[in-house]
Coordinates of C-alpha atoms and ligand atoms in Angstrom, one line a residue:
X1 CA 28.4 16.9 3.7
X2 CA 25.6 18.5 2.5
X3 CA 22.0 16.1 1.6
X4 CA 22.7 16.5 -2.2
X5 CA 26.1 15.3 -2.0
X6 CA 25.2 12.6 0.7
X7 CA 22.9 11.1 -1.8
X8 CA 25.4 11.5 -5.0
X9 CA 28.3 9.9 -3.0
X10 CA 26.3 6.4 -3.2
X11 CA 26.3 6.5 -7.2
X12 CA 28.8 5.3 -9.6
X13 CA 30.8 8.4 -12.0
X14 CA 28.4 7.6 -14.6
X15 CA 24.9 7.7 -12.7
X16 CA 26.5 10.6 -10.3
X17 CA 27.2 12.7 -13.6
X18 CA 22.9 11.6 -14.7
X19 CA 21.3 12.7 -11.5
X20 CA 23.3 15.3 -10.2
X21 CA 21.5 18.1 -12.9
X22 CA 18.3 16.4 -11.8
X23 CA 18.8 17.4 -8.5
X24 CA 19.1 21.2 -7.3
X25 CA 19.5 22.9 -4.0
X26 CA 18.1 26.4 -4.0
X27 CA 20.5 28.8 -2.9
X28 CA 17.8 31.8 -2.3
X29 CA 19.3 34.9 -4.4
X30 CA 16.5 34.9 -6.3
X31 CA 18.0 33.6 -9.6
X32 CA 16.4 30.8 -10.9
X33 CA 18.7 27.6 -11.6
X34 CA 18.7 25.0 -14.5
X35 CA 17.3 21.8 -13.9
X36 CA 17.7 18.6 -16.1
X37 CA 14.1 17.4 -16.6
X38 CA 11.9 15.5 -19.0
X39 CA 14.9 12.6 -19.6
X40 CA 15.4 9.1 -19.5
X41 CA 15.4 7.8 -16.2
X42 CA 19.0 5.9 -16.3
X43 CA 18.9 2.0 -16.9
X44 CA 18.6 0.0 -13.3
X45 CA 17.3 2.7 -11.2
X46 CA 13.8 2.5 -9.6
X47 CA 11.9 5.0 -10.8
X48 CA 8.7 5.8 -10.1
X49 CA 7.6 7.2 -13.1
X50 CA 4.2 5.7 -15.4
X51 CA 4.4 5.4 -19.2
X52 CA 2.3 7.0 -22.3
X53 CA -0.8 4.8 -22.2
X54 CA -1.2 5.9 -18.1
X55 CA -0.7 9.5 -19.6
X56 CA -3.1 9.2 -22.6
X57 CA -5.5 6.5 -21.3
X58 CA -5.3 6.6 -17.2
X59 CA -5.0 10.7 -17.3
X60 CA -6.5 12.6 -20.3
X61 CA -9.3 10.4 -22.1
X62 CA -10.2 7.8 -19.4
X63 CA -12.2 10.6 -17.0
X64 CA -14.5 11.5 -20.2
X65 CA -17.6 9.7 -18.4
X66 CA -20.0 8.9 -20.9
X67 CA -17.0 7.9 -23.9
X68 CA -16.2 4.0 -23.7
X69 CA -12.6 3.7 -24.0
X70 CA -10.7 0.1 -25.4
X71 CA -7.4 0.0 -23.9
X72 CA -6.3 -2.3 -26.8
X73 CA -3.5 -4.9 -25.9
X74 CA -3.4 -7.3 -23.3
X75 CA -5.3 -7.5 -20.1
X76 CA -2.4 -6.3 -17.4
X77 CA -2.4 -2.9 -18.7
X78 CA -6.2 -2.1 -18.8
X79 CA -6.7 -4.0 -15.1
X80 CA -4.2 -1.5 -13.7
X81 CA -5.1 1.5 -15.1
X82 CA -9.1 0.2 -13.6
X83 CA -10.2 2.4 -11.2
X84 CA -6.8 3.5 -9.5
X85 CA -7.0 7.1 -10.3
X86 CA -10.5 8.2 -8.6
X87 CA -11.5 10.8 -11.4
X88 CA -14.7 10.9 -10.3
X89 CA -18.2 11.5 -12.0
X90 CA -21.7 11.7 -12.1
X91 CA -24.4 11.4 -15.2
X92 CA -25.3 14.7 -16.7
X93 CA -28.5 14.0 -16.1
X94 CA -30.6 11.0 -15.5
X95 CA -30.7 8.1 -18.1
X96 CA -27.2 9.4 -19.1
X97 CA -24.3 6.6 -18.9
X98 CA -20.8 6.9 -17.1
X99 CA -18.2 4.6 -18.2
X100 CA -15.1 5.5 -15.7
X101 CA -16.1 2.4 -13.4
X102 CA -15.5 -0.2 -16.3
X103 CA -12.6 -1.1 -18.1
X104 CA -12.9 -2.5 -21.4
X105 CA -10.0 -4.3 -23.1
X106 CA -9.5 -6.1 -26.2
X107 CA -7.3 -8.9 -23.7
X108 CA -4.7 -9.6 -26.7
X109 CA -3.7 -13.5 -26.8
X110 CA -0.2 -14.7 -28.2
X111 CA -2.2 -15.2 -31.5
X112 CA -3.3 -12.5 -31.9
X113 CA -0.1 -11.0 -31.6
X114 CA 1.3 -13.2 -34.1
X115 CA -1.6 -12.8 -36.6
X116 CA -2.2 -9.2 -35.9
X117 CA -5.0 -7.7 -33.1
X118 CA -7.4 -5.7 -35.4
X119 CA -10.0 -8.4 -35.8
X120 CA -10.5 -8.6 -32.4
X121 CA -10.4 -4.6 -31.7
X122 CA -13.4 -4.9 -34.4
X123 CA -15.0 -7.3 -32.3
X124 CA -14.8 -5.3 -29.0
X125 CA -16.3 -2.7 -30.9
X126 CA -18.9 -4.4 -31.9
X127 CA -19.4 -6.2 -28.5
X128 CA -19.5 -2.4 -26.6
X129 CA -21.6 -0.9 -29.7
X130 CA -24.5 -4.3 -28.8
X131 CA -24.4 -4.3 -25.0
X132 CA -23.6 0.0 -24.3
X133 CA -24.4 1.8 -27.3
X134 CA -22.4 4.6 -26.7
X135 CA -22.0 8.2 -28.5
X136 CA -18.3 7.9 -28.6
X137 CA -15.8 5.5 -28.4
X138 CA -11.8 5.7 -28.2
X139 CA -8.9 3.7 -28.5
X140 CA -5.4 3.4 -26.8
X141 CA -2.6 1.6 -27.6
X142 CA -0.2 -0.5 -25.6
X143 CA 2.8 -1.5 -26.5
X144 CA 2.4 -4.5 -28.1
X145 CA 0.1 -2.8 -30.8
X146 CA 3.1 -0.5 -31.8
X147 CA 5.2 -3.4 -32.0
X148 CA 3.2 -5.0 -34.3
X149 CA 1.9 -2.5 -36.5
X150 CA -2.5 -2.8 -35.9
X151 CA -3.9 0.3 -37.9
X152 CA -5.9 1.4 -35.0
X153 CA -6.2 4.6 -37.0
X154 CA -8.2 2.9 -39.6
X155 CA -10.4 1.0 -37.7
X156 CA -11.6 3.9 -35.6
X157 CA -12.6 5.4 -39.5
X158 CA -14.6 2.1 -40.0
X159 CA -16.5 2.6 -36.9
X160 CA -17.5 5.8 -37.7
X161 CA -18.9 4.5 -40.9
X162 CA -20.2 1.5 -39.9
X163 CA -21.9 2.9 -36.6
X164 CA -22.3 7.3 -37.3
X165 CA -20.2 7.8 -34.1
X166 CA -17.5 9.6 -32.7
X167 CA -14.8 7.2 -32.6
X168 CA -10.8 8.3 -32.3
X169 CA -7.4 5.9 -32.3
X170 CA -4.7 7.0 -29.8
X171 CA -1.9 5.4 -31.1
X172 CA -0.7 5.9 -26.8
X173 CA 2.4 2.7 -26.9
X174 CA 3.7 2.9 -23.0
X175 CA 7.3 3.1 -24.4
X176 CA 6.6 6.2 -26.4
X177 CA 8.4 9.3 -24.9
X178 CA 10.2 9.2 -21.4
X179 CA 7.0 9.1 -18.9
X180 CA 3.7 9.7 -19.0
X181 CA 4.3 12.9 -20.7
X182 CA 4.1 12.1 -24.0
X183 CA 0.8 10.2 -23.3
X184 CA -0.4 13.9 -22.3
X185 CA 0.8 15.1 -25.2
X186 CA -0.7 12.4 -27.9
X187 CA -4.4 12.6 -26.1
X188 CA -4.4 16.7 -26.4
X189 CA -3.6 16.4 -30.3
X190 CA -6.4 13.9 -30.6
X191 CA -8.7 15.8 -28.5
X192 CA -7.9 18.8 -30.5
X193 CA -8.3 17.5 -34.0
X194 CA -11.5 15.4 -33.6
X195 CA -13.3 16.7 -30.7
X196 CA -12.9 20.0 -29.4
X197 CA -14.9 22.7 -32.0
X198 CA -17.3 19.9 -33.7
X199 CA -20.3 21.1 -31.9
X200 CA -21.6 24.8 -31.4
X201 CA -23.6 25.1 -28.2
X202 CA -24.1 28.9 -27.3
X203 CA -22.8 30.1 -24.4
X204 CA -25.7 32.0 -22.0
X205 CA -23.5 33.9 -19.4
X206 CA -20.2 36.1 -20.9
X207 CA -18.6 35.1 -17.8
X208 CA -18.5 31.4 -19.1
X209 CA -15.1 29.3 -18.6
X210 CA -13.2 25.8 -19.1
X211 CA -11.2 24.5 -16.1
X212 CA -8.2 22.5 -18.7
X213 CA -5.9 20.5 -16.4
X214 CA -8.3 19.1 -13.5
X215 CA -9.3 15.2 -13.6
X216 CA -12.1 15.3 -10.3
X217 CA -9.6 13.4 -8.5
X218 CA -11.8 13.2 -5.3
X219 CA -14.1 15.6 -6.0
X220 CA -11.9 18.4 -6.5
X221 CA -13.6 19.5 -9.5
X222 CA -17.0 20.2 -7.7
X223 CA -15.8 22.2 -5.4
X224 CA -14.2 24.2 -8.0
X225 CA -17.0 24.1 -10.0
X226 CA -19.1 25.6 -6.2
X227 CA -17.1 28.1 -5.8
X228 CA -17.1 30.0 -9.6
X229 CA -20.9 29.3 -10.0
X230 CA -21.3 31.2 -6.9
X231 CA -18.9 33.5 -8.0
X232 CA -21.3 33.8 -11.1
X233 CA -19.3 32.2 -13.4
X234 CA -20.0 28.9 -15.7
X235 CA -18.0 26.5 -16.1
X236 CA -18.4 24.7 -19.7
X237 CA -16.7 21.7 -19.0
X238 CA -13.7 20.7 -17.1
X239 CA -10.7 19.2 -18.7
X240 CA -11.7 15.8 -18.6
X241 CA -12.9 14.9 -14.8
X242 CA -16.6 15.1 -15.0
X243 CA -16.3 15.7 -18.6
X244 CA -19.4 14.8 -21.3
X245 CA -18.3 14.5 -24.9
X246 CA -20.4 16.7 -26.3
X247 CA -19.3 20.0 -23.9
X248 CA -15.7 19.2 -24.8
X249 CA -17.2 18.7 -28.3
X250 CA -18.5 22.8 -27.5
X251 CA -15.8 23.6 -25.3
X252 CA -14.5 26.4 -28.0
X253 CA -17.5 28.5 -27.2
X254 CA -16.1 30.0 -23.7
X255 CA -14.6 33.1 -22.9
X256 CA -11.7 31.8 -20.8
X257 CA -9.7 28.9 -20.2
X258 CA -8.6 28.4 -16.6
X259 CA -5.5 26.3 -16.6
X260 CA -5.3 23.8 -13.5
X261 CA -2.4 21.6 -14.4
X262 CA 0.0 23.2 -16.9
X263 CA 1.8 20.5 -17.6
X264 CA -1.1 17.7 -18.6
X265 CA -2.8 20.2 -21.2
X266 CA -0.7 22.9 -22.0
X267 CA -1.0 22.1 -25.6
X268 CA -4.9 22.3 -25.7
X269 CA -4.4 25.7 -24.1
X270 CA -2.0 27.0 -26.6
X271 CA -3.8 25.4 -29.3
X272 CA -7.7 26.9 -28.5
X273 CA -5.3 30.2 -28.4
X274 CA -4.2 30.3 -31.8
X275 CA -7.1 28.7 -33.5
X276 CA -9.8 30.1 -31.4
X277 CA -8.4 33.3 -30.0
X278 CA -9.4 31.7 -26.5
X279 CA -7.0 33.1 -23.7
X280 CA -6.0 30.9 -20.8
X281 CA -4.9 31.6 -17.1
X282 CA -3.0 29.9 -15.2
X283 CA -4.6 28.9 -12.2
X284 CA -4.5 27.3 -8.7
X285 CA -7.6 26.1 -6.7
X286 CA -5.0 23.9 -4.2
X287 CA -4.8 26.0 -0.6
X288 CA -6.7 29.5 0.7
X289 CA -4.6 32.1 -0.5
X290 CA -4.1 30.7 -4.2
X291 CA -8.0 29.6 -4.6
X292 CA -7.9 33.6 -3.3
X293 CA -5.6 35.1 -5.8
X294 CA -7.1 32.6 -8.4
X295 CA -10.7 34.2 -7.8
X296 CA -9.2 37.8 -8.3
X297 CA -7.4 37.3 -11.4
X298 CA -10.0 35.6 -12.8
X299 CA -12.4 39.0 -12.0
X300 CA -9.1 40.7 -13.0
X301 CA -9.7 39.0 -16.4
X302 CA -13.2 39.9 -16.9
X303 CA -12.8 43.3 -15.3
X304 CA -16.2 43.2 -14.7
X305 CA -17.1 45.5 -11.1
X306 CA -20.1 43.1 -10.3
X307 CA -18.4 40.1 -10.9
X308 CA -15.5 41.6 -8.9
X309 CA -17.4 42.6 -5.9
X310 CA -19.4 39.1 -6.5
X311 CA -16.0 37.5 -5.9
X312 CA -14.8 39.5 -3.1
X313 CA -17.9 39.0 -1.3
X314 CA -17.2 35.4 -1.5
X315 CA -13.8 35.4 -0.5
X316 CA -14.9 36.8 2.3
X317 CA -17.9 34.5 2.9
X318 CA -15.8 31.3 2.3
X319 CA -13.0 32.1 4.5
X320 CA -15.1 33.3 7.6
X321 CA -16.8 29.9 7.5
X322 CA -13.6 28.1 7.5
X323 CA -11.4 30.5 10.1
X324 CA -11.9 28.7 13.3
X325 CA -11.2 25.0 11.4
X326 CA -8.3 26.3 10.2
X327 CA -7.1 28.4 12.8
X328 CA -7.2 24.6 14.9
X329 CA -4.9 22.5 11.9
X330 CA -2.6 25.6 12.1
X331 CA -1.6 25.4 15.6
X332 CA -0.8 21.4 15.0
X333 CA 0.6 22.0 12.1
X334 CA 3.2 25.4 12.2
X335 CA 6.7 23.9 12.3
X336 CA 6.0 21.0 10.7
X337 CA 8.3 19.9 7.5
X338 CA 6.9 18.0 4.5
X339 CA 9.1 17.0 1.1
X340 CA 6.4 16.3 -1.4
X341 CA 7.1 13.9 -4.9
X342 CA 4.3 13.9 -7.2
X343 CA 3.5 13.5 -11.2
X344 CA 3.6 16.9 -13.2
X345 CA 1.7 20.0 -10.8
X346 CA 1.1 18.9 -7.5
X347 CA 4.2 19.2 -5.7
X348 CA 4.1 23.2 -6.8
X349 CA 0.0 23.4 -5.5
X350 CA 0.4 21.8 -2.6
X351 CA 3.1 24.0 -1.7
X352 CA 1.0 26.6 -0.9
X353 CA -1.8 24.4 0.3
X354 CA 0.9 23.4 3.4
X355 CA 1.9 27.2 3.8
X356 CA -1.8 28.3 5.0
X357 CA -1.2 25.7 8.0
X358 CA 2.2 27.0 8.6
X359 CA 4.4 23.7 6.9
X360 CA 7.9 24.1 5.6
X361 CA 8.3 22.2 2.3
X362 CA 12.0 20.7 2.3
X363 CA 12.3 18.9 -0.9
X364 CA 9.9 19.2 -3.6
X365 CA 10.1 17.1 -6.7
X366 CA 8.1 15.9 -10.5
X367 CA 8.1 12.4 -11.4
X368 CA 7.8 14.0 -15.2
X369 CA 7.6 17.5 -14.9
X370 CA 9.2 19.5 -18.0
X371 CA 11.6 22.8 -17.4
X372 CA 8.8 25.6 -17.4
X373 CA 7.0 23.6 -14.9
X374 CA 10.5 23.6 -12.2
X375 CA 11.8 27.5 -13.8
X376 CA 8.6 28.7 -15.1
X377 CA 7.4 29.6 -18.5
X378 CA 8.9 31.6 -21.6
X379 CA 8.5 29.6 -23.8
X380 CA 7.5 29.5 -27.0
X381 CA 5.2 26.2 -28.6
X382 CA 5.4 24.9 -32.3
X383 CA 2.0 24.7 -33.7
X384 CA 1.0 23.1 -37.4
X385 CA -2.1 24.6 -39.0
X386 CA -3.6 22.7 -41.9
X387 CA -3.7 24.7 -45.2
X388 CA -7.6 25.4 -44.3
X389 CA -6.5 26.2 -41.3
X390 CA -8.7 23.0 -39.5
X391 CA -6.6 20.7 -37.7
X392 CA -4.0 21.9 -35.9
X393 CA -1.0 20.0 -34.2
X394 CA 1.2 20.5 -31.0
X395 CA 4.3 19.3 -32.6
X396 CA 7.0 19.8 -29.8
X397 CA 7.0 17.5 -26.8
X398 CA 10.0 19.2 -25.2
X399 CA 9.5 22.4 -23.2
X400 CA 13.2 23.0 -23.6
X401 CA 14.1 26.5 -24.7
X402 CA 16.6 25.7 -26.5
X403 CA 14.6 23.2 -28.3
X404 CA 12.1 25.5 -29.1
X405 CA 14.3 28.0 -30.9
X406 CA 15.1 25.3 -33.1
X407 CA 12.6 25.2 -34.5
X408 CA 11.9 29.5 -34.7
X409 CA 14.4 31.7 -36.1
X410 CA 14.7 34.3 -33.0
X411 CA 12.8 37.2 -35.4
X412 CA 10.3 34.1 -36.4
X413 CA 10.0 34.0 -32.3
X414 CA 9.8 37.6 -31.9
X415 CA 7.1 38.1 -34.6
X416 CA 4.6 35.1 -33.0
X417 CA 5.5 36.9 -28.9
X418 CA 3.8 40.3 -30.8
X419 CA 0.8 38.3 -32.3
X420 CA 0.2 35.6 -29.4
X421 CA -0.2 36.9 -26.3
X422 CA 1.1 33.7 -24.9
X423 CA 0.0 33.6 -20.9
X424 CA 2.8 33.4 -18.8
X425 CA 3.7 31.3 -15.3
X426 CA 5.8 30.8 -12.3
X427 CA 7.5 27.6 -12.1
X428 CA 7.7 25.5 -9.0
X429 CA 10.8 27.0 -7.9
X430 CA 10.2 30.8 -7.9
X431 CA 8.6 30.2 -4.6
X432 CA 11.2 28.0 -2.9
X433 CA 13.2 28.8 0.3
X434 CA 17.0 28.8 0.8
X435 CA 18.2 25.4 0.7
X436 CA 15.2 23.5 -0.2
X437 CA 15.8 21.1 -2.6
X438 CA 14.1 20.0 -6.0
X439 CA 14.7 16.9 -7.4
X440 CA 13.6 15.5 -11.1
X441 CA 12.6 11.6 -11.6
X442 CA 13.6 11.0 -7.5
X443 CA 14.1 7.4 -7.7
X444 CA 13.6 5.2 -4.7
X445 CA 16.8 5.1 -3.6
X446 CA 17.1 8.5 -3.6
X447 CA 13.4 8.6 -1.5
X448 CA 14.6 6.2 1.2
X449 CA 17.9 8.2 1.3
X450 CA 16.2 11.8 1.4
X451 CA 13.9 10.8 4.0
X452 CA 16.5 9.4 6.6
X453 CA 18.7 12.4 6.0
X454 CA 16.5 15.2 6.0
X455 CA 13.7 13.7 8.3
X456 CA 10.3 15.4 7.2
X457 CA 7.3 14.9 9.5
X458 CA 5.4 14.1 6.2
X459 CA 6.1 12.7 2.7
X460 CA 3.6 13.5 0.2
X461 CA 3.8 11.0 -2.8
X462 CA 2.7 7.8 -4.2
X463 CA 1.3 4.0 -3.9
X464 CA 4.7 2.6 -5.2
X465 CA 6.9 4.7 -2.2
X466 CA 4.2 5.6 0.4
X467 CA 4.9 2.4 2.1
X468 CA 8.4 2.3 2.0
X469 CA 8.5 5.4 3.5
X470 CA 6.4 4.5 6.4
X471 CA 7.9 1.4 7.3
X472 CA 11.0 4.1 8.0
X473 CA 8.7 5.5 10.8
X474 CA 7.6 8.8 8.7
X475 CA 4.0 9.6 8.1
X476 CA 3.4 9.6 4.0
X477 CA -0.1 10.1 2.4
X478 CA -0.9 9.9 -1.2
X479 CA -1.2 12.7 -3.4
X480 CA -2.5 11.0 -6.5
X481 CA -5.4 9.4 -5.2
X482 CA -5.9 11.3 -1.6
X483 CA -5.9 8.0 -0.4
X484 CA -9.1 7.6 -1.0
X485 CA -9.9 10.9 0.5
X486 CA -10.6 14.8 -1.0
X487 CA -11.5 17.0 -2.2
X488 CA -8.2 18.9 -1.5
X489 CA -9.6 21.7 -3.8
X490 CA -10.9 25.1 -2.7
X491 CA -12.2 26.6 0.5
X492 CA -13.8 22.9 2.2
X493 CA -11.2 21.2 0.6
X494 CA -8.2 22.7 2.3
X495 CA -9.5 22.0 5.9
X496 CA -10.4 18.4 4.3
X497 CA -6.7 18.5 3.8
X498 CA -6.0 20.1 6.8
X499 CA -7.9 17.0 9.0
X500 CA -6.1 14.6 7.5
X501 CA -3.0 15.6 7.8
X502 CA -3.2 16.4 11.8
X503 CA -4.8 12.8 12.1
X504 CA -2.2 11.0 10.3
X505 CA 0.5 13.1 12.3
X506 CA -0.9 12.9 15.5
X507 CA -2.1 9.3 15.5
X508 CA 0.4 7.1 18.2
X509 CA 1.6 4.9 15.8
X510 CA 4.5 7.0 14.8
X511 CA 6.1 6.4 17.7
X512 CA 5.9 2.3 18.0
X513 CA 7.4 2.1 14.3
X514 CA 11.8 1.8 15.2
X515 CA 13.5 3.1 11.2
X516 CA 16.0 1.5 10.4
X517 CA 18.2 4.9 10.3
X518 CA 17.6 4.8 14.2
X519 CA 19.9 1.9 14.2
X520 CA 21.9 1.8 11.2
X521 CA 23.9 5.4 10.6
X522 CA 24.0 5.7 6.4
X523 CA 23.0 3.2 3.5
X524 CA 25.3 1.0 2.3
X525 CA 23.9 -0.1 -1.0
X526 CA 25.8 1.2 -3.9
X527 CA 24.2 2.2 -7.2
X528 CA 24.8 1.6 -10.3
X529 CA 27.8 -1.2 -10.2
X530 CA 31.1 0.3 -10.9
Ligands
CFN1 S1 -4.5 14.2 -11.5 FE1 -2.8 15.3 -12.5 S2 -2.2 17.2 -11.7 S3 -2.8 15.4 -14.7 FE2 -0.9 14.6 -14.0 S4 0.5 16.3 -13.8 FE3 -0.7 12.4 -12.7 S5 -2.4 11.1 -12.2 MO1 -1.0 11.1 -10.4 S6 -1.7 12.9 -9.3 FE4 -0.2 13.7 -10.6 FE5 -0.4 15.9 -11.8 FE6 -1.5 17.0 -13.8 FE7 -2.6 13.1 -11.3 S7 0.8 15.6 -10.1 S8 0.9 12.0 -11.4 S9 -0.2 12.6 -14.9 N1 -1.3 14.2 -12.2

């Protein structure tokens, strides 16, 4: 029995119909399969997905360092979104203020459930406006503020009035959508229509860029931000790690958008496309090669010789410096097998991070990835334009072709192909070997099982499973936060990787941990009643 059907067998006929789309086994002819993504996770199941406030809140607007953000609605949500995700950040300059270490909540009471949560959303407000004095303030939503119908909108209006600053309502509910997807999706239409384009700062150097899609998780940012000013290129502002309001305020005034993470701000790239002819690349900083190939399209781009031979020269430069380091985590490393499970872009990147030290990926999966990010991208986004042609909406959250040409009649779709010259990707799959597998919304079930059957020396994944995973005797480090390590980005950030990864591997303690699979041959739970 194959690992796929291993897994299945467990499930009852109703859950082994659900997740058996969800999970594919590359057959290696080059044709690129169908994968069921972007669904509910089925009722009972373990999943180890997040909800729209984490995407909204905890991803997109809570790294904007010097905006104070309310997580309105009571305290649990706001104390774990606190601090969990490392986006890192440092003032602008001195005297400047970073929020990302606080957490401000309105803490909503059973009253004010009952009696409605506005008055104290005022309050908080006015509290953070007294004791910070911020530029900018936002808003998000938890569920209980859907539920009971606060009009956040219209008290982020008020403040405005009442205070002459920036102040935007994310109406983020955690049940919205099926993951943290939709929160993506809610903070990119906000950013779009109140933030981005309200300021005009000039750029100086015609090489200047946005990086859309990278939080700072541990620094990686920086690095990135290292290696294209010595490349000669400016960075504007990243895409929110490290991010000051007022450069994502003037963020429409650069030449390029480089796209880090497709899936967390593809609709700000497609929408700075249309409304301000703004191209985007995709882009990988994660590993040698692809921070390589990233450099050179980039020059590609520009087409600029200087800048070209700028960024050849320090390609060369960068990976001289790091040869010998990670010539050393190669020969501990080639051989090795890793099955990675992370949010929305990470287990593609990190892909080709483990190929420069010579590891075999066996599974690869997205807690909430859509279809382009598995099968890559030909798709074709439904954008709103105000009659003044102003504000302008992402309206579809699925990624589904079909989906899409729903809402285009196929000579509609032709005609905005020939007038958008919509930047195109490789999913996650187009790189996969023979037999691999890639699996959508893995559950934990489905972790524990993959793990004892297909043994990798490393799992790459998250808080909730990491631990599980090692108390089966296999080595798993955190791709979210780096456990508390990184950067992972760019040339010094890849042999940060590369360090880690031989010291978890070749501590002892692998071998005083007995798994349960050494004693017990299969799992005997059954999933899903029936
Ligand atoms: S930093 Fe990003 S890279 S933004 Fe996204 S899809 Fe999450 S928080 Mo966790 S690590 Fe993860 Fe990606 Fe983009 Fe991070 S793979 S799940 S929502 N993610």
């Amino acid at each position: 029995m194959d690992a796929k059907t291993m897994v299945l067998d467990k499930y009852s006929a109703r859950i082994y119909k659900n997740r058996k789309e969800h999970i594919i086994v590359m057959d290696g002819n080059g044709e690129i399969p169908t994968i069921a993504a972007n669904a509910r996770s089925a009722p009972g199941i373990i999943t180890e997905r997040g909800c729209c406030y984490a995407g909204c809140k905890g991803v997109v607007v809570g790294p904007i360092k010097d905006v104070l953000t309310i997580t309105h609605g009571p305290i649990g949500c706001g104390f774990y979104s606190w601090g969990t995700r490392r986006n890192q950040a440092k003032a602008s300059k001195e005297g400047e203020p970073v929020f990302v270490q606080y957490m401000f909540s309105t803490d909503m009471q059973e009253p004010d459930i009952v009696f409605g949560g506005e008055k104290k959303l005022r309050q908080a407000i006015k509290e953070a406006m007294e004791i910070f004095n911020p530029k900018a303030i936002m808003i998000c939503s938890t569920c209980p503020v859907g539920l009971i119908g606060d009009d956040v909108q219209a008290v982020a209006t008020e403040t405005e009035k009442l205070y002459g600053i920036t102040c935007i309502a994310f109406s983020c509910e955690g049940y919205k959508g099926v993951s943290q997807s939709a929160g993506h999706h809610i903070a990119n239409n906000g950013l779009m229509k109140q933030v981005i384009g309200t300021k005009d700062t000039p750029i100086e150097n015609p090489f200047t860029v946005n990086i859309l899609g990278e939080y700072n998780i541990g620094g990686d940012g920086f690095e990135q931000i290292r290696i294209l000013n010595k490349c000669g290129i400016d960075v504007r502002t990243s895409f929110t790690g490290d991010a000051a309001i007022d450069d994502l305020k003037a963020a429409h005034m650069a030449n390029l958008n480089l796209v880090m993470c497709h899936r967390s701000i593809n609709y700000i790239a497609e929408m700075m496309e249309v409304k301000y002819g703004i191209p985007w690349l995709k882009v990988n900083f994660i590993g040698l090669e692809s921070t390589c190939n990233t450099l050179r399209d980039i020059g590609k781009f520009f087409g600029d010789q200087k800048l070209i031979d700028r960024i050849e020269a320090v390609i060369a430069e960068e990976m001289a410096e790091v040869a010998a380091e990670r010539e050393h985590y190669r020969t501990r490393l080639t051989g090795k097998t890793a099955a990675l499970y992370v949010g929305g872009s990470r287990a593609h990147h990190y892909q080709l991070l483990l190929n420069d030290f010579g590891v075999k990926t066996v599974l690869a999966g997205y807690e909430f990835a859509h279809r382009d990010d598995y099968e890559g991208r030909d798709v074709i986004p439904t954008i709103k334009e105000d009659a003044d042609g102003k504000n302008i909406e992402h309206m579809t959250v699925e990624a589904d072709p079909e989906k899409y040409h729903a809402y285009l009649t196929p000579e509609q779709l032709e005609a905005v192909k020939a007038e958008i010259p919509l930047s195109e990707y490789k999913g996650m799959m187009h790189g996969m070997e023979e037999g691999s597998l890639v699996v959508d919304d893995l559950n934990h079930y489905e972790t524990e099982a993959f793990t004892r059957i297909l043994k990798p020396d490393i799992f790459f994944t998250g808080v909730k499973d990491k631990y599980a995973i090692q108390k089966d005797g296999t080595m798993s480090r955190q791709l979210h936060s780096y456990d508390y390590s990184g950067p992972y980005a760019g040339f010094k950030g890849a042999m940060k990787f590369g360090h880690d990864v031989v010291m978890g591997l070749y501590t002892p303690c692998w071998g005083m941990v007995s798994p349960p699979w050494k004693n017990r041959a299969t799992i005997e739970a059954h999933i899903g009643g029936g």
